[in-house]
Each structure stands twice: as C-alpha cells, then as structure tokens.
Amino acid sequence: MAHLEAEFNRLLQLAQAEGSQMGTVRDRIVQTIYREAQDIAEKAVKLKGKAEDVDRMIDNVVTSKIWGYPLMLALLSVVFWLTISGANFPSALLAEFLFGLQDQLTALFQWAGAPDWLHGVLVLGMYRALAWVVSVMLPPMAIFFPLFTFLEDLGYLPRVAFNLDKLFKKAGAHGKQILTMCMGFGCNAAGVIACRIIESPRERLIAILTNNFVPCNGRFPTMIAMAAIFMGLLVSNYNSFTASALVAGVVVLGVSVTLAVSWILSKTLLKGIPSTFTLELPPYRIPKIGSLLIRSVFDRTLFVMMRAVVVAAPAGMVAWILANIQIGGLSILAHLAGWLQGFGCAIGLDGFIVLAFLLGLPANEIVVPILIMSYLAEGAMVELDSIEALRELLVNNGWTWLTALNMMLFSLLHFPCATTLLTIRKETQSLKWTVLAALIPTGIAIAVCFVVAQIVRGLGLF
Amino acid sequence: MSAAEFELTRLPVGKRAEVVRVGSVGSMRNRLLDLGLVPSTVVEAVRKSPAGDPVAYKIRGAVIALRSEESRQITVRSLD
C-alpha cells in the first residue's frame, strides 16, 4: 500500500512538472512554426512596396491629430444625411403602394363575405402593422447598410476604432465598440450581431448590453417628430435647425449613457472577465460593388427586415384585438392604459404612452401609430397627414413639452425591441444577460424620466 | 549583440526592434502568439492614434494596434 502511494505521488509530481512546462513548450512550437513559415515566405514571396506607401499616405491624413476626428464626424454626418433625406421619397412611395394594396385586400374580403372581425384582425391589424414596419424601415436600411458596408470594405472603419480607442478604454470598453454603435443606428439587432468583431469577451458583452442606447432606424422618426413637437410646444415659432440640434443632442446623450454604463459594467458585473486588445489596420481596398450589395442587402437589410416582419405581424394583431374588444363600454386598450396612468404620470408620460411602448416591444416603428390609434379611439393604426395635426391631437390629450421631451428620452433609453432581445439571447447564449439587457435600460429610462418630470414640476413650470 | 533592451511602448514611431520576451499572460498571450509575436520577430512602430494610444505596429506584414498596457509587457531590443 505504502509503495503504491509513493508511486502515485511520484507520478503526480511528474505530471505537475510537465504541466508547468506546457507554457514554454507551446511558445517553442509557435516560434518554430513561425520561423519555418518565415523561411518559406522569404524564398517564395516578392513584396512590392507601392501599395503600402499609398496606405501610409492615406493613414497620415485619416489618423492625424488635425484631420482624424473632423473627417470621421464629416463622413458619419454624410452617411446619416444620405440615409434620412434619401429615405423620405421611397418611404412615401412604398407606404402609398402598400396601403393601396390594403384597399384591394379589403375589397377581396368583402367579396368573399368574410366576417368583420376576420377582416379586422388580418387586414386592419396584421397587414397594416406589416405595411407600416416595411415602409418605415426598408428604405433607410437599404441606404444605410450599403453605405456602411462600403466604408467597412474600404478599410476605413478600423481607423475609426483606432482613433477613438482611448475614449473607450477609459470606459472599460473596446475601440471597436464605436463600429457596433454605428451599426446600431441602422438596427440594434444588427449592431448586436456586429459585436462579434470584438474578440475580447468582456468588451464584447459590454458592447452588446449597451448597443440599445444608440437610437435605431425604428426610433429615429419618433425622435424627429417629438423634437418638432417639443419645440412647437415650447416656443411659438421655431426653425427646423433647432429641432435637428435637439435630435443631435439626444444622440450625444445616448453616446454618453453608453460610455457611462460601459464604465459601470466593467467595474461591477463584468469585473474580472478576461480582456484583450489587438486591432488590425488592414490595407485599404477598393470595394467590389457586387459583393458589397449582396452582403448589405441580403445579409443585413433583408435579414433584419424579415425578423422585424415576423414579430410585427402578431403585434399588429394583438393591438387591433385590444383596441376593438370592449368591456363595459371601454376597449381593453383603454382599461389597460387606465391602470398604467399613475405610473405614466409619475415619469412625465401617461398610461397610453407606456402601453404603446409595451405593445411596441416587437418593433419600435409601431409605437407612435399605436399611440395615435389609442388617442383617436380608432379601430386601427393610422398616421396623421402633418406634424401640426399630430401636435393638435397630442395637446388635446393633455400633452405638454415635458411629455414630448420625456417621450424622446424614454424612446432613447428604454428596453430593446423583441428582435434585438432575441438576437442578444442568440449571441450571448445566456438568459441572464438577455434579461439584464432589458432591465438595465428600462431602469435607466424610468429613473431619468422620473427625475426630469419631478424637476420640471418642482420648478413650477407646470 | 547585447543592444539595450526596453519596453515596446518606448519604441519611437518609424523605428524597428526585435522581440526579446513576451511577458503577457493568459488570453492576451495567446492572442499575441496567434499574431506571430514571438522572440526574434521584427516589429516596427508605424503610427500613434491621435489620442496618443493605441500605437500601430507592423508585425510580419500586418499592421496591428496595441494598447500601452499590452506593449509594456513586451521587451524588445533596438535594430536601428
């Protein structure tokens, strides 16, 4: 027995000694592999210095102290401007076409003698929500994603990460997070997928959990409308420039919250999770337009679109049912809003707004249409012709500039849409992080709106 | 042969050096080994970010940016 034990201890020591040697063994293997590879490469590969010189010249400008940041801001502004202004016309066309198709569908249902409720659920509920999401979402994404993919293929985006890394390092995050945030402007679900480019586990989780603080395409129209209404309620005549500045301010606030939350996460929940940083600055390339279009349109635009369609259709149905089933003379929607009224009021909103955000969980695009539907007590989602008509409706329902302001803040900070949450679940493979990805922003949104409402009311502004 | 050894952080832009030792541990060490950053590899400091950190290095034909925390762990010897 005693000699067996001695034998065992001897083997154990041997194994431990081998184990501690493993690190250096691995180093030696890697070193040998690279030496071999280098020898072969020296014999077989001839390098031309030209392309590299051009790259260095471009980088001298793109990452310079003087031009680095202004160039970055200018390029991003151009991308946004092209997206927002370029999407208006095709969005209107698409809406006209899809809502025109709705009349055809209605005619078809009448011809077939279908009952009213069936027409309501399928056409006024489901189809309208779908038409809505597609016409609002598709054009900006079809412009934004190819432009963004162009900058990506060009090799410019890693330079942006290079320029901004120090800022993100201070927040405990990775420079590449700026790229996932830019992607988030197109769609937060796409932004969360983009976090795969961050190889360090801790920084990747930080980027996933905070992507939602960048307002996506589905929330941008809400922000723009709310900014116009806020300015309209605050001063009698305002110009569109101040409303745009307000939207820009909201975006800056979103970025600040992103950095603050990243910093807190890296110091608390994500403390101790390993972190590495390496960032490749690849050679510049002229993008191949064909593959660029295929990737940006099929892999990004249509992929995101399909996911949104899948969740928006049932949401439209539910909203229609809630708005059309009456209990004791009031729709279920109105009952629910009544229950939420106290909470909504405390955070500077009202019951209908909170309910619209909850029903809009599947897709942010349908929040404002649901809200208009509930204020008008109409059976289906509608859009008003002008911002003035919308403002009148809102004021008649007790809105002040505080409501518009808090609506903007809540929209910026609240829980991610269902598509994004599903994507987070898929990317993190963890229910815990998915739940936190919903709870953290919601907590912040409620806290910020509550504080703003209390300050404004405390100052006696209302 | 025994030129002065120093931290990679102190390599001026435009200068080349040879890696002597990689002091990083864990996943960062794996990452650097993946990039071919092993002893005797030649490294050139290419450019600094406008904010001063990170710094881009040319390592085996690729340009890789490293933060000062990482490059401080790497000991090099000057070649120029």
Coordinates of C-alpha atoms in Angstrom, one line a residue:
Chain A
M1 CA 0.0 0.0 0.0
A2 CA 2.7 2.4 1.1
H3 CA 4.7 1.9 -2.1
L4 CA 1.6 2.3 -4.2
E5 CA 1.1 5.7 -2.6
A6 CA 4.7 6.7 -3.1
E7 CA 4.4 5.7 -6.8
F8 CA 1.3 7.7 -7.1
N9 CA 2.9 10.8 -5.6
R10 CA 5.9 10.4 -7.9
L11 CA 3.6 10.3 -10.9
L12 CA 1.7 13.3 -9.7
Q13 CA 4.9 15.4 -9.3
L14 CA 6.0 14.3 -12.7
A15 CA 2.6 15.4 -14.2
Q16 CA 2.8 18.8 -12.4
A17 CA 6.3 19.4 -13.6
E18 CA 5.2 18.6 -17.2
G19 CA 2.1 20.9 -16.7
S20 CA 4.2 23.9 -15.7
Q21 CA 6.4 23.3 -18.7
M22 CA 3.4 23.3 -21.1
G23 CA 3.5 27.1 -21.5
T24 CA 7.1 27.2 -22.7
V25 CA 6.5 24.1 -24.9
R26 CA 3.7 25.9 -26.6
D27 CA 5.8 29.0 -27.0
R28 CA 8.6 27.0 -28.6
I29 CA 6.1 25.3 -31.0
V30 CA 4.7 28.6 -32.1
Q31 CA 8.2 30.1 -32.5
T32 CA 9.3 27.1 -34.7
I33 CA 6.2 27.3 -36.8
Y34 CA 6.7 31.0 -37.5
R35 CA 10.4 30.5 -38.2
E36 CA 9.6 27.8 -40.8
A37 CA 6.9 30.0 -42.3
Q38 CA 9.2 33.0 -42.5
D39 CA 11.9 30.9 -44.3
I40 CA 9.4 29.7 -46.8
A41 CA 7.9 33.1 -47.3
E42 CA 11.3 34.7 -47.9
K43 CA 12.0 32.3 -50.7
A44 CA 8.6 32.4 -52.3
V45 CA 7.1 35.8 -51.9
K46 CA 8.2 39.0 -53.5
L47 CA 6.8 42.2 -51.9
K48 CA 6.0 45.4 -53.9
G49 CA 6.3 48.4 -51.7
K50 CA 3.9 50.7 -53.7
A51 CA 0.5 49.9 -52.2
E52 CA 1.9 50.2 -48.8
D53 CA 3.2 53.7 -49.4
V54 CA -0.3 54.8 -50.6
D55 CA -1.8 53.3 -47.4
R56 CA 0.6 55.1 -45.3
M57 CA -0.2 58.4 -47.0
I58 CA -3.9 57.9 -46.5
D59 CA -3.4 56.9 -42.9
N60 CA -1.2 60.0 -42.3
V61 CA -4.4 62.0 -43.0
V62 CA -7.1 59.7 -41.6
T63 CA -5.4 59.2 -38.3
S64 CA -3.7 62.6 -38.0
K65 CA -4.2 64.8 -34.9
I66 CA -5.7 67.6 -37.1
W67 CA -7.8 65.7 -39.6
G68 CA -8.6 62.4 -37.8
Y69 CA -11.7 63.5 -35.8
P70 CA -13.2 66.1 -38.2
L71 CA -13.0 63.7 -41.1
M72 CA -14.7 61.0 -39.0
L73 CA -17.6 63.3 -38.0
A74 CA -18.0 64.6 -41.5
L75 CA -18.2 61.1 -43.0
L76 CA -20.7 59.9 -40.4
S77 CA -22.8 63.0 -41.0
V78 CA -22.8 62.4 -44.7
V79 CA -24.0 58.8 -44.1
F80 CA -26.8 60.0 -41.9
W81 CA -27.9 62.8 -44.1
L82 CA -28.0 60.5 -47.2
T83 CA -29.9 57.9 -45.2
I84 CA -32.5 60.3 -43.7
S85 CA -33.1 62.5 -46.7
G86 CA -32.7 59.7 -49.2
A87 CA -35.3 57.5 -47.5
N88 CA -38.2 60.1 -47.4
F89 CA -39.2 59.7 -51.0
P90 CA -39.1 55.9 -51.4
S91 CA -40.7 55.6 -47.9
A92 CA -43.7 57.6 -49.1
L93 CA -43.9 55.7 -52.3
L94 CA -43.8 52.4 -50.5
A95 CA -46.4 53.4 -48.0
E96 CA -48.7 54.6 -50.8
F97 CA -48.3 51.3 -52.6
L98 CA -48.7 49.0 -49.5
F99 CA -51.7 51.0 -48.1
G100 CA -53.3 51.0 -51.6
L101 CA -52.9 47.2 -51.5
Q102 CA -54.8 47.2 -48.3
D103 CA -57.9 48.6 -50.0
Q104 CA -57.6 45.8 -52.5
L105 CA -57.4 43.3 -49.7
T106 CA -60.5 44.8 -48.0
A107 CA -62.4 44.6 -51.3
L108 CA -61.4 40.9 -51.5
F109 CA -62.6 40.2 -48.0
Q110 CA -65.9 41.9 -48.7
W111 CA -66.3 39.9 -52.0
A112 CA -65.7 36.7 -50.1
G113 CA -68.2 37.7 -47.5
A114 CA -65.7 37.3 -44.7
P115 CA -66.9 38.4 -41.2
D116 CA -65.8 41.9 -40.0
W117 CA -63.7 40.6 -37.1
L118 CA -61.6 38.4 -39.5
H119 CA -61.0 41.4 -41.8
G120 CA -60.2 43.5 -38.7
V121 CA -57.6 41.0 -37.3
L122 CA -55.9 40.2 -40.6
V123 CA -56.1 43.4 -42.6
L124 CA -56.5 46.2 -40.2
G125 CA -54.4 44.6 -37.5
M126 CA -51.7 42.4 -39.0
Y127 CA -51.4 43.7 -42.6
R128 CA -51.4 47.4 -41.5
A129 CA -48.6 46.7 -38.9
L130 CA -46.6 44.9 -41.5
A131 CA -47.1 47.6 -44.2
W132 CA -46.1 50.2 -41.5
V133 CA -42.9 48.5 -40.5
V134 CA -41.8 47.8 -44.1
S135 CA -42.4 51.3 -45.4
V136 CA -40.7 52.9 -42.4
M137 CA -37.8 50.5 -42.1
L138 CA -36.9 49.3 -45.5
P139 CA -35.8 52.4 -47.4
P140 CA -33.4 53.8 -44.7
M141 CA -31.9 50.4 -44.1
A142 CA -31.5 49.8 -47.9
I143 CA -29.5 53.1 -48.0
F144 CA -27.7 52.9 -44.6
F145 CA -26.4 49.3 -44.8
P146 CA -24.7 49.6 -48.3
L147 CA -23.1 52.9 -47.3
F148 CA -21.8 51.4 -44.1
T149 CA -20.6 48.3 -45.8
F150 CA -18.8 50.5 -48.3
L151 CA -16.8 52.2 -45.5
E152 CA -16.2 48.8 -44.0
D153 CA -14.9 47.2 -47.2
L154 CA -12.8 50.2 -47.9
G155 CA -10.9 49.5 -44.7
Y156 CA -11.8 52.9 -43.1
L157 CA -13.8 51.6 -40.1
P158 CA -10.8 50.1 -38.2
R159 CA -9.2 53.5 -38.4
V160 CA -12.2 55.0 -36.6
A161 CA -11.8 52.4 -33.8
F162 CA -8.0 53.3 -33.8
N163 CA -8.8 57.0 -33.4
L164 CA -11.4 56.6 -30.7
D165 CA -10.0 53.7 -28.7
K166 CA -8.6 55.8 -25.9
L167 CA -12.0 57.2 -25.1
F168 CA -13.5 53.7 -25.0
K169 CA -10.6 52.4 -22.9
K170 CA -11.4 54.9 -20.3
A171 CA -14.9 53.5 -20.2
G172 CA -13.5 50.0 -19.8
A173 CA -14.7 49.2 -23.4
H174 CA -13.1 48.4 -26.8
G175 CA -12.5 50.9 -29.6
K176 CA -14.4 48.6 -32.0
Q177 CA -17.5 49.3 -30.0
I178 CA -17.9 52.5 -32.0
L179 CA -18.4 50.4 -35.1
T180 CA -21.1 48.3 -33.4
M181 CA -22.7 51.5 -32.3
C182 CA -22.7 52.9 -35.8
M183 CA -24.3 49.7 -36.9
G184 CA -26.9 50.2 -34.2
F185 CA -28.1 53.3 -35.9
G186 CA -29.2 51.1 -38.7
C187 CA -30.7 48.4 -36.4
N188 CA -29.8 47.4 -32.9
A189 CA -30.2 43.7 -33.7
A190 CA -27.6 44.1 -36.5
G191 CA -25.5 46.1 -34.0
V192 CA -25.6 43.2 -31.5
I193 CA -24.5 40.8 -34.2
A194 CA -21.7 43.2 -35.2
C195 CA -20.3 42.8 -31.7
R196 CA -18.8 39.5 -32.9
I197 CA -15.9 41.7 -34.2
I198 CA -14.8 42.3 -30.6
E199 CA -12.8 39.2 -29.7
S200 CA -12.3 40.1 -26.1
P201 CA -15.2 38.5 -24.1
R202 CA -15.7 41.3 -21.5
E203 CA -15.7 44.2 -24.0
R204 CA -18.0 42.2 -26.3
L205 CA -20.6 41.8 -23.6
I206 CA -20.4 45.5 -22.7
A207 CA -21.0 46.4 -26.4
I208 CA -23.9 44.0 -26.6
L209 CA -25.6 45.3 -23.4
T210 CA -25.2 49.0 -24.3
N211 CA -26.0 48.9 -28.1
N212 CA -29.6 49.8 -27.4
F213 CA -28.6 53.4 -26.3
V214 CA -28.0 54.2 -29.9
P215 CA -31.3 55.1 -31.5
C216 CA -32.1 52.8 -34.4
N217 CA -33.9 53.4 -37.6
G218 CA -37.2 52.4 -36.0
R219 CA -36.9 55.1 -33.3
F220 CA -35.3 57.9 -35.4
P221 CA -38.6 59.0 -36.9
T222 CA -40.2 59.2 -33.4
M223 CA -37.3 61.3 -32.2
I224 CA -37.6 63.7 -35.1
A225 CA -41.3 64.0 -34.7
M226 CA -41.1 64.5 -30.9
A227 CA -38.3 67.1 -31.4
A228 CA -40.5 69.1 -33.7
I229 CA -43.5 68.8 -31.3
F230 CA -41.4 69.7 -28.3
M231 CA -40.1 72.9 -30.0
G232 CA -43.5 73.7 -31.2
L233 CA -44.9 73.5 -27.7
L234 CA -42.1 75.4 -26.1
V235 CA -41.9 78.4 -28.4
S236 CA -44.4 79.8 -30.8
N237 CA -42.1 79.8 -33.8
Y238 CA -39.0 77.7 -34.2
N239 CA -36.9 76.7 -37.1
S240 CA -36.1 73.2 -38.2
F241 CA -32.5 73.8 -37.3
T242 CA -33.2 73.9 -33.5
A243 CA -35.3 70.7 -33.8
S244 CA -32.4 69.0 -35.6
A245 CA -30.0 70.2 -33.0
L246 CA -32.3 68.7 -30.4
V247 CA -32.2 65.3 -32.2
A248 CA -28.3 65.6 -32.3
G249 CA -28.4 66.3 -28.6
V250 CA -30.4 63.2 -27.9
V251 CA -27.8 61.1 -29.9
V252 CA -25.0 62.7 -27.9
L253 CA -26.9 61.8 -24.7
G254 CA -27.2 58.2 -25.9
V255 CA -23.5 58.0 -26.5
S256 CA -22.7 59.5 -23.1
V257 CA -25.1 56.9 -21.4
T258 CA -23.4 54.2 -23.4
L259 CA -19.9 55.2 -22.1
A260 CA -21.2 55.6 -18.5
V261 CA -23.0 52.3 -18.5
S262 CA -20.0 50.6 -20.1
W263 CA -17.7 52.0 -17.3
I264 CA -20.1 50.8 -14.6
L265 CA -20.5 47.4 -16.1
S266 CA -16.7 46.9 -16.5
K267 CA -16.2 47.9 -12.8
T268 CA -19.1 45.8 -11.4
L269 CA -20.9 42.9 -13.2
L270 CA -18.2 42.2 -15.7
K271 CA -15.2 42.7 -13.4
G272 CA -12.6 40.0 -13.8
I273 CA -13.8 38.7 -17.1
P274 CA -10.7 38.4 -19.3
S275 CA -10.0 41.2 -21.7
T276 CA -7.6 41.5 -24.6
F277 CA -6.9 44.2 -27.1
T278 CA -5.5 43.9 -30.6
L279 CA -6.8 45.8 -33.6
E280 CA -5.7 45.1 -37.1
L281 CA -5.5 48.1 -39.5
P282 CA -5.9 46.2 -42.8
P283 CA -4.7 47.6 -46.2
Y284 CA -7.1 49.9 -48.0
R285 CA -9.1 48.2 -50.8
I286 CA -11.5 49.4 -53.4
P287 CA -14.7 47.7 -52.5
K288 CA -16.3 45.3 -55.0
I289 CA -19.7 46.7 -55.6
G290 CA -21.4 43.4 -56.5
S291 CA -20.4 41.6 -53.3
L292 CA -21.0 44.7 -51.3
L293 CA -24.6 44.9 -52.5
I294 CA -25.2 41.3 -51.9
R295 CA -23.9 41.3 -48.4
S296 CA -25.5 44.6 -47.4
V297 CA -28.9 43.9 -48.9
F298 CA -29.3 40.2 -48.3
D299 CA -27.3 39.6 -45.2
R300 CA -28.2 42.8 -43.4
T301 CA -31.2 44.6 -44.8
L302 CA -33.4 41.7 -45.7
F303 CA -32.3 39.7 -42.7
V304 CA -33.2 42.4 -40.3
M305 CA -36.4 43.1 -42.2
M306 CA -37.6 39.5 -42.1
R307 CA -37.0 39.4 -38.3
A308 CA -39.0 42.6 -37.8
V309 CA -41.8 41.3 -40.0
V310 CA -42.1 38.1 -38.1
V311 CA -42.6 40.0 -34.8
A312 CA -44.6 42.9 -36.1
A313 CA -47.4 40.9 -37.6
P314 CA -48.6 39.3 -34.4
A315 CA -48.1 42.6 -32.6
G316 CA -50.4 44.3 -35.0
M317 CA -53.0 41.6 -34.4
V318 CA -52.8 42.0 -30.6
A319 CA -53.1 45.7 -30.8
W320 CA -56.2 45.5 -33.0
I321 CA -57.9 43.0 -30.7
L322 CA -57.1 45.1 -27.6
A323 CA -58.5 48.2 -29.3
N324 CA -61.6 46.6 -30.6
I325 CA -62.9 44.3 -27.8
Q326 CA -65.0 46.4 -25.5
I327 CA -65.6 45.6 -21.8
G328 CA -68.2 47.8 -20.1
G329 CA -68.2 50.4 -22.9
L330 CA -64.4 50.8 -22.9
S331 CA -61.8 49.0 -25.1
I332 CA -59.4 46.7 -23.3
L333 CA -56.7 49.1 -24.5
A334 CA -58.3 52.0 -22.6
H335 CA -58.7 49.8 -19.5
L336 CA -55.0 48.9 -19.6
A337 CA -54.0 52.5 -20.1
G338 CA -56.1 53.4 -17.1
W339 CA -54.2 51.1 -14.9
L340 CA -50.9 52.4 -16.2
Q341 CA -51.9 56.1 -15.8
G342 CA -50.5 56.6 -12.3
F343 CA -47.1 55.2 -13.3
G344 CA -47.0 57.0 -16.6
C345 CA -47.8 60.3 -14.9
A346 CA -45.0 59.9 -12.4
I347 CA -42.5 59.7 -15.2
G348 CA -43.9 62.6 -17.2
L349 CA -45.8 60.4 -19.6
D350 CA -49.3 58.9 -19.5
G351 CA -50.9 55.5 -19.4
F352 CA -51.5 55.3 -23.2
I353 CA -47.8 56.2 -23.9
V354 CA -46.5 53.5 -21.5
L355 CA -48.9 51.0 -23.1
A356 CA -47.8 52.0 -26.6
F357 CA -44.2 51.3 -25.6
L358 CA -45.2 47.9 -24.2
L359 CA -47.2 46.9 -27.2
G360 CA -44.4 48.3 -29.4
L361 CA -42.0 45.8 -27.9
P362 CA -41.9 43.8 -31.1
A363 CA -40.9 46.8 -33.2
N364 CA -40.2 50.4 -32.3
E365 CA -41.8 51.6 -35.5
I366 CA -45.3 50.9 -34.3
V367 CA -45.1 52.8 -31.0
V368 CA -46.4 56.1 -32.4
P369 CA -49.1 54.6 -34.7
I370 CA -50.4 52.6 -31.7
L371 CA -50.4 55.8 -29.6
I372 CA -52.3 57.7 -32.3
M373 CA -54.8 54.8 -32.6
S374 CA -55.5 54.8 -28.9
Y375 CA -55.9 58.6 -28.7
L376 CA -58.3 58.6 -31.6
A377 CA -60.1 55.6 -30.2
E378 CA -59.9 54.3 -33.8
G379 CA -60.0 50.6 -34.5
A380 CA -56.8 50.5 -36.5
M381 CA -53.4 52.2 -36.6
V382 CA -53.4 55.4 -38.5
E383 CA -51.0 58.1 -39.5
L384 CA -51.8 61.8 -39.5
D385 CA -51.1 63.9 -42.5
S386 CA -48.9 66.5 -40.9
I387 CA -46.9 67.2 -37.8
E388 CA -49.4 70.0 -36.9
A389 CA -52.3 67.6 -36.9
L390 CA -50.3 65.3 -34.7
R391 CA -49.4 68.1 -32.3
E392 CA -53.1 69.2 -32.1
L393 CA -54.1 65.6 -31.3
L394 CA -51.5 65.3 -28.6
V395 CA -52.3 68.6 -27.0
N396 CA -55.9 67.7 -26.8
N397 CA -54.8 64.6 -24.9
G398 CA -53.0 66.6 -22.3
W399 CA -49.5 66.8 -23.8
T400 CA -47.1 69.5 -22.7
W401 CA -43.5 70.0 -23.8
L402 CA -42.5 67.8 -20.8
T403 CA -44.4 64.9 -22.3
A404 CA -42.7 65.3 -25.7
L405 CA -39.3 65.6 -24.0
N406 CA -39.8 62.5 -21.8
M407 CA -41.2 60.6 -24.8
M408 CA -37.9 61.2 -26.6
L409 CA -35.9 60.3 -23.5
F410 CA -37.9 57.1 -22.9
S411 CA -37.6 56.1 -26.5
L412 CA -33.9 56.6 -26.4
L413 CA -33.3 54.7 -23.2
H414 CA -36.0 52.0 -22.8
F415 CA -35.8 48.2 -23.3
P416 CA -34.6 46.9 -26.7
C417 CA -37.2 45.6 -29.1
A418 CA -38.0 41.9 -29.2
T419 CA -35.9 41.3 -32.3
T420 CA -32.9 42.7 -30.5
L421 CA -33.6 40.8 -27.3
L422 CA -33.9 37.5 -29.3
T423 CA -30.6 38.4 -31.0
I424 CA -28.9 39.1 -27.7
R425 CA -30.2 35.7 -26.4
K426 CA -28.7 34.0 -29.5
E427 CA -25.4 35.9 -29.4
T428 CA -24.7 35.6 -25.6
Q429 CA -26.3 32.1 -25.2
S430 CA -27.4 33.3 -21.8
L431 CA -30.8 34.1 -20.4
K432 CA -29.2 36.1 -17.6
W433 CA -27.6 38.7 -20.0
T434 CA -30.7 38.9 -22.1
V435 CA -32.8 39.8 -19.0
L436 CA -30.2 42.3 -17.9
A437 CA -30.1 43.8 -21.4
A438 CA -33.8 44.6 -20.9
L439 CA -33.7 45.6 -17.3
I440 CA -30.7 47.9 -17.3
P441 CA -32.0 50.3 -20.0
T442 CA -35.6 50.2 -18.6
G443 CA -34.4 51.1 -15.2
I444 CA -32.3 54.0 -16.6
A445 CA -35.2 55.2 -18.7
I446 CA -37.7 55.2 -15.8
A447 CA -35.1 56.9 -13.5
V448 CA -34.2 59.6 -16.0
C449 CA -37.8 60.4 -17.0
F450 CA -38.9 60.4 -13.3
V451 CA -36.1 62.8 -12.3
V452 CA -36.8 65.1 -15.3
A453 CA -40.6 65.1 -14.6
Q454 CA -40.0 65.9 -10.9
I455 CA -37.6 68.7 -11.6
V456 CA -39.8 70.3 -14.2
R457 CA -42.8 70.1 -11.9
G458 CA -40.9 71.1 -8.8
L459 CA -39.7 74.2 -10.5
G460 CA -43.3 75.0 -11.1
L461 CA -43.0 75.0 -14.9
F462 CA -46.4 73.2 -14.9
Chain B
M1 CA 24.8 41.6 -29.8
S2 CA 23.6 42.9 -26.4
A3 CA 22.0 46.1 -27.5
A4 CA 19.9 47.7 -24.8
E5 CA 16.6 46.0 -24.1
F6 CA 13.5 48.1 -23.4
E7 CA 9.7 48.0 -23.4
L8 CA 7.9 48.1 -26.7
T9 CA 6.0 51.1 -25.5
R10 CA 9.2 53.2 -25.8
L11 CA 9.9 52.3 -29.4
P12 CA 9.7 55.6 -31.4
V13 CA 7.4 55.8 -34.4
G14 CA 9.4 54.8 -37.6
K15 CA 11.9 52.7 -35.7
R16 CA 12.3 48.9 -35.7
A17 CA 13.1 46.5 -33.0
E18 CA 13.4 42.7 -32.3
V19 CA 11.2 41.0 -29.7
V20 CA 13.2 39.5 -26.8
R21 CA 10.5 38.5 -24.4
V22 CA 6.7 38.4 -24.3
G23 CA 5.6 38.9 -20.7
S24 CA 1.8 38.9 -21.3
V25 CA -0.2 36.0 -19.7
G26 CA -3.5 34.3 -20.4
S27 CA -5.7 35.1 -23.3
M28 CA -3.6 38.1 -24.3
R29 CA -0.5 35.9 -24.6
N30 CA -2.5 33.5 -26.9
R31 CA -3.6 36.4 -29.0
L32 CA -0.1 37.7 -29.4
L33 CA 1.2 34.3 -30.3
D34 CA -1.5 34.0 -32.9
L35 CA -0.2 37.2 -34.5
G36 CA 3.3 35.7 -34.6
L37 CA 4.7 38.0 -31.9
V38 CA 7.4 35.6 -30.6
P39 CA 11.0 36.2 -29.7
S40 CA 13.1 37.3 -32.7
T41 CA 10.1 38.7 -34.5
V42 CA 10.9 42.2 -36.0
V43 CA 8.4 44.9 -35.0
E44 CA 8.2 48.4 -36.4
A45 CA 6.2 51.3 -34.7
V46 CA 4.1 52.7 -37.6
R47 CA 1.8 55.3 -36.1
K48 CA 0.2 56.7 -33.0
S49 CA -3.6 57.2 -32.6
P50 CA -4.4 61.0 -32.5
A51 CA -5.1 60.5 -28.8
G52 CA -1.6 59.0 -28.3
D53 CA -2.7 55.5 -27.5
P54 CA -3.0 52.8 -29.0
V55 CA 0.1 52.6 -31.2
A56 CA 0.0 50.6 -34.5
Y57 CA 2.9 48.2 -35.1
K58 CA 4.0 46.4 -38.2
I59 CA 4.2 42.8 -37.3
R60 CA 5.0 40.2 -40.0
G61 CA 3.4 42.3 -42.8
A62 CA 0.2 43.2 -40.9
V63 CA -0.4 46.4 -39.1
I64 CA -1.7 45.7 -35.6
A65 CA -2.6 48.3 -32.9
L66 CA -1.7 47.5 -29.3
R67 CA -2.6 49.5 -26.2
S68 CA 0.2 50.6 -23.9
E69 CA -0.9 48.1 -21.2
E70 CA -0.1 45.3 -23.7
S71 CA 3.0 46.7 -25.4
R72 CA 4.5 47.4 -21.9
Q73 CA 4.7 43.6 -21.4
I74 CA 6.8 43.1 -24.5
T75 CA 10.5 43.5 -24.2
V76 CA 12.4 44.4 -27.4
R77 CA 15.9 45.3 -28.5
S78 CA 16.6 48.1 -31.0
L79 CA 17.6 47.3 -34.6
D80 CA 18.2 50.8 -35.9

